[in-house]
């Protein structure tokens, strides 16, 4: 019974298993009758169990099954079976509904009480067939040569590419060992051997590209790469090998290796396992290894950290994805040399397809120097006075310095990696980021060097104006932009203030940059030139000042703008301005420099000097007029300032001095003419200035000029003006005159002396004659005859007359020789004295004399007495019948001299004698009528002329005469 | 008695004059006015000094009571004579009257400087001349006190 239980139990278990099996299971006896089946089989074939148990299996599998398992003459059932065990057999199956479908059966023996049964696992391989078909289709369509190989290494399938590739037709290859075409390296890989199963063997190969050599029909070899993939089939696992002719790739690889070797950078090719596949000589040098020491080694030997991780597939991404992230970017890592020293590197990765999968080519650059530069750069950055911010092409802040921190109120870490728009909202990022119209490099190139004014934003939200100056910075990450950021708040204020001042300035103000373009102008400039501001800003200043301005400030080969400008600062430059309407007008420019973010600007104050020009012109005309007047003066005019420097000399003056105007102007007169020291010029000039009074004088201007100059010097607040005249000629004449006068005087004196001496010496003998004839007369009158009496009488008379003549002559001559100096005397006193002297005659003739109050005169008293005495005496004498009436009057004439008149009622004189009577010894009457020698009036004339006056007579015959003479007045005399 | 004696005593007058005409006029004029005047005449300055110094022919000449001296005389002119007279201790007390035609201020001044006792111009007219001589006599012989020196 236990045996039966065991068998039953085993059967039960077996049935359980059968039912549970996923596949359709049919158990067939050696007769080919279905003994058992499971539900899957029911479903698969569309029968119910009952309908199949006991039926011949050929009902469901018409052919191919039964025969296999039934004993026949050639073998026993066991033997027959044995041959089938394990193999998947593809057959056709028949459903109840008559439809066919392909199956694959797997047989396995089953011992039972009934003998050996065959269990067939029946798989509906409709899909697989379709797959197979599809697969075949794919196979055919595959670009690569595809060869399907079974576990015996026999070619099961191939496609047309394979035919072409190997030069065989399909038939020649199917069923042949694959080694015909791939001698080595393939079959071994996939065939089960003692160490592993075929499945295991295969698994190791799946997915990897294996490089092998292939053999064509014609015997030529060529390199291939095969990619294996398993293929389940009824025949077991097949291996599909995609075979790629890698001849070209090999060449590429060779070329690549060449490039690799030639590359300046160290190049290392790493596979997805992180092992070094290739390297070049630079890499050997850089890392200090030989090639062999590195190929096949983990790349972490030379790049410990940061590389391998990046490229190896991990749970989160595939190797391809991992790699894709790294491609193109420079990654900074630390590298390790063979000798253990570390050095910083930057790696640039690029993918490389290979039979072994995607490899990674890493260009490795030793960035030790760059690191140092960077460190230095960072140092400079920190030390920079301005805030410096380095931005990448995405507009993110890469670096900044402490100034930037302060300026924006952020900490460094709050800004690095942030968008620069956080601190410079507008105007910066746009400028440097590549957009559709240009590359980042081009974008940047446009910005380099120019100061750009923008608004910046502090952490606290306040805005402030900045000026940024950009410069490019190459880095492993591409071109970075360094921005020097200057807070121009103050400058803005200054600018605002400046603009305010500019607008408020009375003059037109124009600010021009170094290229001659107008940057700023004020409203005055608008008015002056007739433009609106917009029409001028940005325009060349030549538009309004055609010539003379731009040239002055533009740097040229000879000087920098600063130098050019320095030459112009401060000077008023006269030029012409042009209005919008085309009219021109004279202007004066005053330039001053103005430092700005954009370089040195020039501020020009522009003044319309039309009026001034007109005024200047008028002044010039007036000046010319006065010049011509001054030059037409006959006199010389020299004007000195307080330092005795000639500030003006007219032409006449220069001519007189005998030098040119320009030789005199600006010179100190005493330096020019040292010989004038101590002269009257020196004395009088100084006196005039000191006293403030004009002085008129003459002096001799010594060597080399030898001139007499008559000068009128007039002091003024500025100095001294001197009108002068060359009077040398006149002086000579004067001198001549003086000499002549001297001679005349001497001659006169001699004559007078002569007259005096003559008359004096004549007196003596005359006295004898006169005296003794009188004695004769006294003694012998009446005692001799009448003739004697008469003779004596004539002699006496003659002598007497001679005495009178001599006396008068003496008196006449004495007027000059005995003349005394003039003093201030009362002419009235002189008259009275004269009248006293004439007392006898006056009384005898009963003359009535009247007179005006008579003035003080400058005269010789004795001679004045004599003068009055003679005139009054004449008036008394030359009378007939009437009692003489004489009046003496005096008045001050136009020349401020006293004119005296002595008027009488006497005989009068005929006009033709008016002159003659003043001659010597001129008598108009007979001796018998009137006594006198006729010298009286001559004496009067001489006296009057000696006194600087002249004498004349007015007379009417029969009525009287009036004698007129003039004398020098004395100050303080009565009018 | 003394008055009579005085009246009787002759007045010695030295006339230094080179013009004979003037000498006669002077002598006649003096004679008319004072007969006691004894007029001695020197015709030039040398003679005048010889007379006064009683030299030579003039050894026994009297000392004049007063001298009438013309300035314009030959050999030694009157000014020189005057100077010598007034330098001489003995002679200087003799009143010396300048009687000359010159009315030059210079001559007048010089004369008085040389201690002339007075200065007279010879008038031109005869009558005036006689009048002056008379005046001299009147003044110098009747009015003036002369030193007694014999």
XYZ file of N, CA and C in Angstrom, chain A residues 216 221-224 244-253:
45
model
N 36.402 36.900 -45.635
C 35.465 36.849 -46.757
C 35.626 35.555 -47.530
N 40.717 39.237 -45.337
C 40.283 39.524 -43.969
C 39.855 40.971 -43.842
N 38.998 41.166 -42.859
C 38.657 42.577 -42.551
C 38.201 42.649 -41.101
N 38.432 43.755 -40.491
C 38.091 43.858 -39.066
C 36.594 44.077 -38.897
N 36.064 43.407 -37.910
C 34.657 43.596 -37.620
C 34.459 43.847 -36.152
N 29.593 44.335 -37.820
C 29.865 45.628 -38.463
C 31.277 45.603 -38.999
N 31.363 45.973 -40.244
C 32.686 46.082 -40.856
C 33.326 47.381 -40.322
N 34.314 47.195 -39.547
C 34.909 48.390 -38.927
C 36.226 48.790 -39.562
N 36.354 48.401 -40.844
C 37.572 48.785 -41.557
C 37.779 50.300 -41.464
N 36.724 50.985 -41.842
C 36.802 52.460 -41.813
C 37.045 52.951 -40.405
N 36.300 52.314 -39.503
C 36.472 52.749 -38.128
C 37.886 52.495 -37.654
N 38.409 51.383 -38.060
C 39.772 51.112 -37.666
C 40.688 52.211 -38.163
N 40.436 52.584 -39.406
C 41.251 53.668 -39.971
C 41.036 54.945 -39.173
N 39.761 55.225 -38.928
C 39.471 56.395 -38.092
C 40.169 56.290 -36.767
N 40.066 55.131 -36.238
C 40.709 54.944 -34.950
C 42.183 55.210 -35.046
